[in-house]
Coordinates of C-alpha atoms and ligand atoms in Angstrom, one line a residue:
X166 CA -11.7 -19.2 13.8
X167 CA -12.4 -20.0 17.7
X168 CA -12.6 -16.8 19.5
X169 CA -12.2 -14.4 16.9
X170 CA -15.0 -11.7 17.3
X171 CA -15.6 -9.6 14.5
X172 CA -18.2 -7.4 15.8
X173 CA -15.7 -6.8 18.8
X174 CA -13.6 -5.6 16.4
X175 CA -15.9 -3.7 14.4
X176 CA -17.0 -1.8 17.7
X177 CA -13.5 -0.1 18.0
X178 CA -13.9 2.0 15.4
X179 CA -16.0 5.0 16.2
X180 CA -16.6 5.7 11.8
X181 CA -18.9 2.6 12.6
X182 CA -20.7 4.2 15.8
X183 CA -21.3 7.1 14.4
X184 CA -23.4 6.6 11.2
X185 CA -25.0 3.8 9.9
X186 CA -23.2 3.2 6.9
X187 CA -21.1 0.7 4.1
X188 CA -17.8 1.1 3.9
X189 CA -16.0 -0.8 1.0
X190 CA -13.4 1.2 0.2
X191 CA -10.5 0.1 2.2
X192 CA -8.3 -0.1 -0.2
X193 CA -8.5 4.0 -0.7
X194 CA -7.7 4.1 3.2
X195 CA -8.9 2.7 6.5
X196 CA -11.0 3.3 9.2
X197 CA -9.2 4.5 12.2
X198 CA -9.4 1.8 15.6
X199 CA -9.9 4.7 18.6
X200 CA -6.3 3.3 20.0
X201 CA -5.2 4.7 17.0
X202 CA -6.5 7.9 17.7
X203 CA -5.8 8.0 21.1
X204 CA -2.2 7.3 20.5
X205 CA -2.1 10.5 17.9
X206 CA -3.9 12.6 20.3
X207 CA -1.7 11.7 23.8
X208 CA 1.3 12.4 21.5
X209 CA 0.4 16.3 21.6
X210 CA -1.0 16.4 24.6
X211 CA 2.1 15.2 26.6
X212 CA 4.5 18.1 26.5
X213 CA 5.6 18.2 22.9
X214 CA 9.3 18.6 21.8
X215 CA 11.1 17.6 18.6
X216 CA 12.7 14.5 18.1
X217 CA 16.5 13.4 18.1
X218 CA 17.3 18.0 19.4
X219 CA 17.7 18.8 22.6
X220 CA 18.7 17.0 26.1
X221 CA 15.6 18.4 28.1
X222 CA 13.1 15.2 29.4
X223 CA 10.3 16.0 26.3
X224 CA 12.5 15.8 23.6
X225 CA 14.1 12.5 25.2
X226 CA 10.9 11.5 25.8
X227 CA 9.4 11.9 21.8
X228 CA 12.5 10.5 21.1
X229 CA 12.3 7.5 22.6
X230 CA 8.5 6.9 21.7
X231 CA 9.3 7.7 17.8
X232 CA 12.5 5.4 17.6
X233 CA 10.4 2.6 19.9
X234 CA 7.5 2.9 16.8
X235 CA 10.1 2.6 14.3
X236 CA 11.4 -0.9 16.4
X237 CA 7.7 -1.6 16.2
X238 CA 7.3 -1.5 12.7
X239 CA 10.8 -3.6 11.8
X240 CA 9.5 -6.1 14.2
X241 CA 5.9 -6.0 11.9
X242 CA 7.9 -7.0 9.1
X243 CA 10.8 -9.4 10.2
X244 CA 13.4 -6.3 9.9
X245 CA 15.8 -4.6 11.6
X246 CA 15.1 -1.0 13.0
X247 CA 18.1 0.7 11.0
X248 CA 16.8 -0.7 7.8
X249 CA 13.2 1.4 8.4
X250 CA 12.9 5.3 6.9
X251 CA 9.9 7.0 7.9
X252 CA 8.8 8.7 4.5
X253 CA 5.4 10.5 4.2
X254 CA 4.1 7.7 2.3
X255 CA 4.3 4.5 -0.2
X256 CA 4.4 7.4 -3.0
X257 CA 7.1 9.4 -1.5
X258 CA 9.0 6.5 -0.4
X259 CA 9.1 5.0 -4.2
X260 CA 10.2 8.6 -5.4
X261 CA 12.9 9.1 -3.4
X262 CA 14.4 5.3 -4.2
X263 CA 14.0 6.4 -8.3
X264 CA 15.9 9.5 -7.2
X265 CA 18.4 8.2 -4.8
X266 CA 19.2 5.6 -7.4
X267 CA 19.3 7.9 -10.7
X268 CA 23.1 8.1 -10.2
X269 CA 23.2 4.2 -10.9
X270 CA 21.4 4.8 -14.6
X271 CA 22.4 5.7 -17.8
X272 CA 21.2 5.8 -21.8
X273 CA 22.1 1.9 -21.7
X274 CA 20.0 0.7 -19.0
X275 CA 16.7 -0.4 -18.4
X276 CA 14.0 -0.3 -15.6
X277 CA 11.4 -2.9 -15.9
X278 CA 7.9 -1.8 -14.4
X279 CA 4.6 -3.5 -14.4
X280 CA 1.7 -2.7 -16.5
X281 CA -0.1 -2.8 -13.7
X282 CA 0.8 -0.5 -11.6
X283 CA -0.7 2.3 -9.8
X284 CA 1.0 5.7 -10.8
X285 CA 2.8 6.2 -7.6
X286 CA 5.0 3.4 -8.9
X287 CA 5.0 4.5 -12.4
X288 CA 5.6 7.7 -12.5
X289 CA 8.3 8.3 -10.6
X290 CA 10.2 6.1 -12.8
X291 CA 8.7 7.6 -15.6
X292 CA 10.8 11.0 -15.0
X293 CA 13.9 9.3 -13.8
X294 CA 14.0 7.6 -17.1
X295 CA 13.3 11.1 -18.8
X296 CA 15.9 12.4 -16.7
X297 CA 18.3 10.1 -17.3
X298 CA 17.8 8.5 -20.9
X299 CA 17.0 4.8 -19.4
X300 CA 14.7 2.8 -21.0
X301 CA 11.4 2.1 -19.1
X302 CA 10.3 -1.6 -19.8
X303 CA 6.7 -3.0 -19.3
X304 CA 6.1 -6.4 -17.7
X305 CA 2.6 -7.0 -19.8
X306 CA -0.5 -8.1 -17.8
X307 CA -2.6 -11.0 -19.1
X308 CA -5.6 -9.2 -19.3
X309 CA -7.8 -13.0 -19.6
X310 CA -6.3 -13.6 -15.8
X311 CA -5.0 -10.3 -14.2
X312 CA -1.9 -11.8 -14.0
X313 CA 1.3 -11.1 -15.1
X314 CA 3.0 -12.1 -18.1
X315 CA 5.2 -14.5 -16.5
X316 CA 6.8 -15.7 -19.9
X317 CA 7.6 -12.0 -20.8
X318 CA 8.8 -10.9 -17.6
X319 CA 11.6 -13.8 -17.8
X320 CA 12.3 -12.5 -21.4
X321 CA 12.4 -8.7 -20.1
X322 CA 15.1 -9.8 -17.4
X323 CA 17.4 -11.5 -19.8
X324 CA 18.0 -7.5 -21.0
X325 CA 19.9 -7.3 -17.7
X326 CA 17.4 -4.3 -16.2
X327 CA 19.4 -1.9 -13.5
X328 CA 15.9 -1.8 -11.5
X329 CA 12.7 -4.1 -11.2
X330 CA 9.3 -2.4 -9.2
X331 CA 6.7 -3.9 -8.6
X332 CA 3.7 -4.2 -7.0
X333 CA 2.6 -6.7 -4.0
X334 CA -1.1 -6.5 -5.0
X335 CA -3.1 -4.6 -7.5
X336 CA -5.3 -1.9 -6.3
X337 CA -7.6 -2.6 -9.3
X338 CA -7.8 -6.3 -9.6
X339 CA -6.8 -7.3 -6.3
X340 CA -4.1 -9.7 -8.3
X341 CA -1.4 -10.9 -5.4
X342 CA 1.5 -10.9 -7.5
X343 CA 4.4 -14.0 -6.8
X344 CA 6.7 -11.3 -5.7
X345 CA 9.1 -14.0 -3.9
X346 CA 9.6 -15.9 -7.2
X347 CA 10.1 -12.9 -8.9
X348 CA 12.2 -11.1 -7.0
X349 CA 14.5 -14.4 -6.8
X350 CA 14.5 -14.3 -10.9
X351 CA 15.2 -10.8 -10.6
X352 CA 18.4 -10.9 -8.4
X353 CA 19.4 -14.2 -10.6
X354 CA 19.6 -11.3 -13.4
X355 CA 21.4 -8.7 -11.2
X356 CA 18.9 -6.2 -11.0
X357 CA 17.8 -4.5 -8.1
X358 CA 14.0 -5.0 -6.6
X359 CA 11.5 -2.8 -5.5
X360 CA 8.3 -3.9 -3.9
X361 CA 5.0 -1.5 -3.8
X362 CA 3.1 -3.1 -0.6
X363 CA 0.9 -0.4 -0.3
X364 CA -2.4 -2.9 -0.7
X365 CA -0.4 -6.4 0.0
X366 CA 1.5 -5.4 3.4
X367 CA -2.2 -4.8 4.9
X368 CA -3.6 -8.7 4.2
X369 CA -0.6 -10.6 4.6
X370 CA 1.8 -11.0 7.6
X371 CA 5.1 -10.5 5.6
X372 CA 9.2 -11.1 6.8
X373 CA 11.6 -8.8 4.7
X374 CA 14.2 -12.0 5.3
X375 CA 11.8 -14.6 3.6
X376 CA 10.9 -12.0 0.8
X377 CA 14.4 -11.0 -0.3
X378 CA 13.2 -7.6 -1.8
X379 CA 16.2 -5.0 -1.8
X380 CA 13.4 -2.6 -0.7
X381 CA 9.4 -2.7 -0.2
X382 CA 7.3 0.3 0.9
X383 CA 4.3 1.0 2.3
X384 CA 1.7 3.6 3.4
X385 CA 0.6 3.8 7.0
X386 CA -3.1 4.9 6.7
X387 CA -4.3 1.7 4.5
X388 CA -2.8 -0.1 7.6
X389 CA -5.5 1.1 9.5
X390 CA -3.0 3.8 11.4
X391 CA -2.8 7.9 10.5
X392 CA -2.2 9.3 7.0
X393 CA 1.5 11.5 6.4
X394 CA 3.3 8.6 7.4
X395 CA 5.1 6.0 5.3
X396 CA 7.7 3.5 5.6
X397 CA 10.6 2.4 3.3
X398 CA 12.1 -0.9 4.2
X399 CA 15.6 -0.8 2.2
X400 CA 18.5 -3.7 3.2
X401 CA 21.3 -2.1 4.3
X402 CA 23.6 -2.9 1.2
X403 CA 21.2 -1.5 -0.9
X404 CA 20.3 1.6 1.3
X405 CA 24.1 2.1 0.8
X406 CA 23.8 2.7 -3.1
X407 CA 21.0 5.4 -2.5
X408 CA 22.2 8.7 -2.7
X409 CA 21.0 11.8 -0.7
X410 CA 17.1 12.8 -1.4
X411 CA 16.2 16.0 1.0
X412 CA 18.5 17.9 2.6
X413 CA 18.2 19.5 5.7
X414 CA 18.5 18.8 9.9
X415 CA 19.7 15.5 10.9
X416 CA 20.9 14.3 7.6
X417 CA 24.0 15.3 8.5
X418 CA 26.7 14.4 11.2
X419 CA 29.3 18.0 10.2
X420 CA 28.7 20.9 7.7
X421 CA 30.9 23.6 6.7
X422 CA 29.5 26.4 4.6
X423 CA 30.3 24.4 1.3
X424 CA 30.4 20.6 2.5
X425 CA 29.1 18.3 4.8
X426 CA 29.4 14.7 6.1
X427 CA 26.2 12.3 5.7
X428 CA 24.6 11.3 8.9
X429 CA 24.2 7.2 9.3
X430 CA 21.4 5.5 8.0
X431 CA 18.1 6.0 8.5
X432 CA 19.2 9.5 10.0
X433 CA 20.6 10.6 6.4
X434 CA 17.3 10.0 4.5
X435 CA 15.0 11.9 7.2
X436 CA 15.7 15.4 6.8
X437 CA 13.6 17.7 8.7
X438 CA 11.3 17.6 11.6
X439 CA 9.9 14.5 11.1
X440 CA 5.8 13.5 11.4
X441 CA 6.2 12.3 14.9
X442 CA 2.5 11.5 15.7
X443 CA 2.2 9.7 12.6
X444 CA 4.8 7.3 13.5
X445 CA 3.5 7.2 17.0
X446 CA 0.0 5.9 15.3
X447 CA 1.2 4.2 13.0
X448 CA 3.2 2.1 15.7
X449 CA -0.2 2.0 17.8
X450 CA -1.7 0.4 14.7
X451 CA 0.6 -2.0 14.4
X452 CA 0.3 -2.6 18.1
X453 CA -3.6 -3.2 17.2
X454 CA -3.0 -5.7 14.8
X455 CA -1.0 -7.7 16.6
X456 CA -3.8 -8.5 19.2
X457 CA -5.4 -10.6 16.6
X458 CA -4.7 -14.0 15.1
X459 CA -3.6 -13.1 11.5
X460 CA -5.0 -16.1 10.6
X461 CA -8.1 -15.4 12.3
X462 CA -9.1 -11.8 10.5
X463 CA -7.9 -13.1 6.9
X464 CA -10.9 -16.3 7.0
X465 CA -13.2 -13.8 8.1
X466 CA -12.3 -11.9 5.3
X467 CA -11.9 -13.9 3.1
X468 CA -15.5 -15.4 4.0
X469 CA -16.7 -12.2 3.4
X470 CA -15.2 -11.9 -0.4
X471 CA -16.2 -15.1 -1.1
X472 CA -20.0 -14.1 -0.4
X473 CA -19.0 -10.7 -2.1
X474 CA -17.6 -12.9 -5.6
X475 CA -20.6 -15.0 -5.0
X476 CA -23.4 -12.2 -4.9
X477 CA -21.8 -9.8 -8.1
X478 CA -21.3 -13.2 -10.0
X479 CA -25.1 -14.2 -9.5
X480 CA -26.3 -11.2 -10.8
X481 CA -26.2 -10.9 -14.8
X482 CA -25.1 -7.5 -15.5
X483 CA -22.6 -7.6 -13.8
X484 CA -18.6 -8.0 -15.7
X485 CA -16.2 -8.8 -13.0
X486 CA -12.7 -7.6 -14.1
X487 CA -10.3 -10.7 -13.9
X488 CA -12.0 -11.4 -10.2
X489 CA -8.9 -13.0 -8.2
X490 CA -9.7 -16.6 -5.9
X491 CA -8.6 -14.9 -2.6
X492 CA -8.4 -11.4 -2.4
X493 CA -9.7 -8.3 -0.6
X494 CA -10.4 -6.2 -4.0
X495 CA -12.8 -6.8 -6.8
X496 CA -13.3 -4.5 -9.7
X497 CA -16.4 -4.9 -11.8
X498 CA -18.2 -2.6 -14.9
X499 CA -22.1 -2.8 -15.8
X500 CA -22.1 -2.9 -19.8
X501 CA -23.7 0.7 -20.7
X502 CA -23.2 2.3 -17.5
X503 CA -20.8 5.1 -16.1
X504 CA -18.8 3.2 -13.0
X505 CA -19.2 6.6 -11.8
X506 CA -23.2 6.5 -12.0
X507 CA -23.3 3.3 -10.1
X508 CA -20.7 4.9 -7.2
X509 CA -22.7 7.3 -7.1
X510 CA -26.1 5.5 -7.1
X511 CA -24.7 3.4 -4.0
X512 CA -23.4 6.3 -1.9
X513 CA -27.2 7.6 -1.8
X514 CA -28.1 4.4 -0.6
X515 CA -25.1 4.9 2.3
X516 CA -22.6 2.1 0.5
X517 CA -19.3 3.7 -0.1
X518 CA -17.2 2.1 -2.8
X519 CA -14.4 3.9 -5.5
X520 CA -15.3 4.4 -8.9
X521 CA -13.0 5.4 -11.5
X522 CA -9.6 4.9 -13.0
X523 CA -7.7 4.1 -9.4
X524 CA -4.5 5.6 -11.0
X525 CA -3.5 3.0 -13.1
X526 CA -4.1 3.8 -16.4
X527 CA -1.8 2.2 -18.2
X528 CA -3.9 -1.0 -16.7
X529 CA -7.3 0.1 -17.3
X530 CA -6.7 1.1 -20.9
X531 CA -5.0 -2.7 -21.2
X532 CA -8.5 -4.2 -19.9
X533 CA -10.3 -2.2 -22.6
X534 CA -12.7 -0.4 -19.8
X535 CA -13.1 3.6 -19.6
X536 CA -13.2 2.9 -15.5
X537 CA -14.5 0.4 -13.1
X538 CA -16.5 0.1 -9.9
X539 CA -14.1 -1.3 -6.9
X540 CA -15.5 -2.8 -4.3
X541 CA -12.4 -3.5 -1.4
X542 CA -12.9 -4.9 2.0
X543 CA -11.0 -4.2 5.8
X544 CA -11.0 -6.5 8.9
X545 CA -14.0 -4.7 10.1
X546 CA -16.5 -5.5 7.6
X547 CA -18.8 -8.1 7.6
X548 CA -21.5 -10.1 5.9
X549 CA -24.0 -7.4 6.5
X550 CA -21.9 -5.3 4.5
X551 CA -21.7 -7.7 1.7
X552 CA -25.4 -8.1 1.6
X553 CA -26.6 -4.9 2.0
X554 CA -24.0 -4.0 -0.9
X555 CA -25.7 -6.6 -2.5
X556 CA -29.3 -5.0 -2.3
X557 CA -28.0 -1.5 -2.7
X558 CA -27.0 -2.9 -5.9
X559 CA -30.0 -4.5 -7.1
X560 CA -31.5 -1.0 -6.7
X561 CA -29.2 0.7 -8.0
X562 CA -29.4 -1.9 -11.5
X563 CA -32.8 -1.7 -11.1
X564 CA -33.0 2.6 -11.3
X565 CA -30.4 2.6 -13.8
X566 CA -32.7 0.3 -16.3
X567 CA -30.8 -2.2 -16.3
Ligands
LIG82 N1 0.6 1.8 -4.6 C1 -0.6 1.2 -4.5 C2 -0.8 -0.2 -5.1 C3 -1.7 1.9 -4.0 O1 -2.9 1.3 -3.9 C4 -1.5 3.2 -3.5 C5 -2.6 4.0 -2.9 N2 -3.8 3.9 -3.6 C6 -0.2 3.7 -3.6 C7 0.8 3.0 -4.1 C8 0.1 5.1 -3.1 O2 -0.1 5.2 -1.7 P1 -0.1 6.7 -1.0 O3 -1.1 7.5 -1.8 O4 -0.6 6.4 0.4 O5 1.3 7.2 -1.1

């Protein structure tokens, strides 16, 4: 697209300047943009004070620059800033919505999960279910297309499920998952819908209005901003069902030695000194974004996958797992080989890419493969990185015998 630089872009991040290296695994976490940093350093070195305690100019000051990054992020996603809790992260955001909503289940009802998955939004309702004697239900994946069961997931909703979570993308397949029409079939059925963006809020400018999900999470460091810092999107009627998860400071508006009164939300689901930088960098990421036609960075990455799909599909021994059209993440095995052998035969050639399991296994035993080589892409790559990838490879075939 005209204008769109994306060595400019590239040069931000000082991971780049400093070592000559490959780094495909930005679907693990991103590379940090040097505004990102500066914002997480400026935050403690202007006078630091807690948030939301105390009338003196620092703590009014954090305040204000912590509530201002939570406007940020609503704004990112077409919400409203009262509908935005700052959780640690996509994984503790989906475990305090399965146990803020335990209260809603019994022996008689059902929470329907995907097959594919990544255990932050498995097991969580795992031990709810445990907990509570609900019925976990799987929404199969095709494992031809990397898709899921459409068919069966109509089926599976006819059982009336309490609670539907799901994820926006696969971190294995890379499988962008029609979460608008599902979450539409879902409500049709009554249930309540719970989105995992963790890999899908990252490539895809998103509004919480158009999507409909009662809540969506997401992590703040694939986003290219800090790690510890999370967001759960909830609408306000359904944030109303969820009952207390921590308590602690600020959660609370009165408390006698035996009761209290719950603060208003967001305040009631943020006990505790919150992780102030984080939110302040994560904001700062947001802010970074922003700068760029959307539009813009997704055909230059998408240019890149395509040469990426291209490259591992010219090359023989190479099984792509159900490789997805337009994507960011591809997931391939070599017939014989440990994915773990070939990982690590590419990180001595200076390529970084994630090997294993990628906690789903639930979705990895469905595919029939012990593990797979994933190769995932941010807006700072390039074609150099997809070729040199490319060659690494060939050696790396070529040492392993292949
Ligand atoms: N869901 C998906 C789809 C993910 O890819 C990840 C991170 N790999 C998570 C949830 C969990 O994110 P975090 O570890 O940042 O909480």
């Amino acid at each position: 697209t005209d204008g769109f630089d994306p060595y400019a872009l590239r040069a931000q991040f000082p991971a780049f300047n400093a070592s000559d290296w490959v780094y495909l695994d930005s679907a693990a976490t991103a590379q940090k943009p040097q505004c990102v940093i500066d914002a997480i350093c400026q935050s403690y070195m202007a006078p630091v004070a807690n948030v939301h305690r105390g009338q003196h100019q620092a703590s009014l000051s954090t305040t204000a620059q912590f509530e201002q990054a939570r406007r940020e992020v609503a704004a990112f996603i077409d919400a409203n800033p009262s509908e935005i809790i700052w959780t640690r992260g996509a994984t503790e955001a989906i475990n305090l919505l399965a146990y803020s909503l335990s209260h809603t289940l019994t022996a008689n009802d059902c929470i329907l999960v995907s097959e594919m998955e990544h255990h932050a939004n498995l097991l969580p309702w795992q031990l709810i279910a445990q907990r509570t004697g609900a019925q976990l239900v799987k929404i199969p994946c095709c494992v031809s297309t990397g898709q899921l069961d459409m068919d069966a997931y109509q089926q599976a909703l006819t059982t009336r499920p309490r609670i539907v979570a799901i994820s926006h993308v696969s971190n294995v397949t890379g499988t962008r998952h029609p979460i608008e029409a599902m979450t539409a079939l879902a409500h049709r059925h009554g249930a309540t819908v719970i989105i995992d963006g963790a890999q899908g809020i990252v490539h895809e400018p998103l509004s919480m209005q158009t999507l409909n999900a009662d809540f969506y999470v997401f992590s703040g460091h694939k986003l290219y901003g800090p790690t510890g810092i999370g967001v759960l999107y909830g609408k306000p009627e359904a944030l109303a069902t969820l009952a207390p998860f921590h308590g602690g400071g600020k959660m609370i508006t009165d408390v006698t030695f035996d009761d209290h009164t719950l603060a208003p939300i967001p305040a009631r689901f943020e006990a505790g000194t919150p992780n102030t930088a984080g939110a302040i960098g994560l904001a700062a990421a947001i802010q970074w974004l922003k700068q760029y036609d959307a539009q813009a960075i997704d055909t230059h990455i998408s240019d890149c996958y395509q040469s990426l799909l291209d490259g591992l599909k010219q090359r023989p021994a190479i099984k792509l797992i159900c490789p997805q059209p337009h994507s960011t993440i591809v997931s391939f095995v070599v017939e014989g080989e440990h994915h773990a052998d070939i990982a690590e035969l590419l990180s001595q050639q200076n390529v970084a890419v994630r090997s294993g399991h990628h906690c789903a296994h639930p979705l990895i035993k469905a595919l029939g493969v012990e593990g797979t080589v994933r190769v995932s892409l941010g807006a700072y790559n390039h074609q150099e990185d997809i070729q040199r990838f490319l060659t690494a490879l060939d050696k790396t075939l070529y040492l392993l015998g292949v």
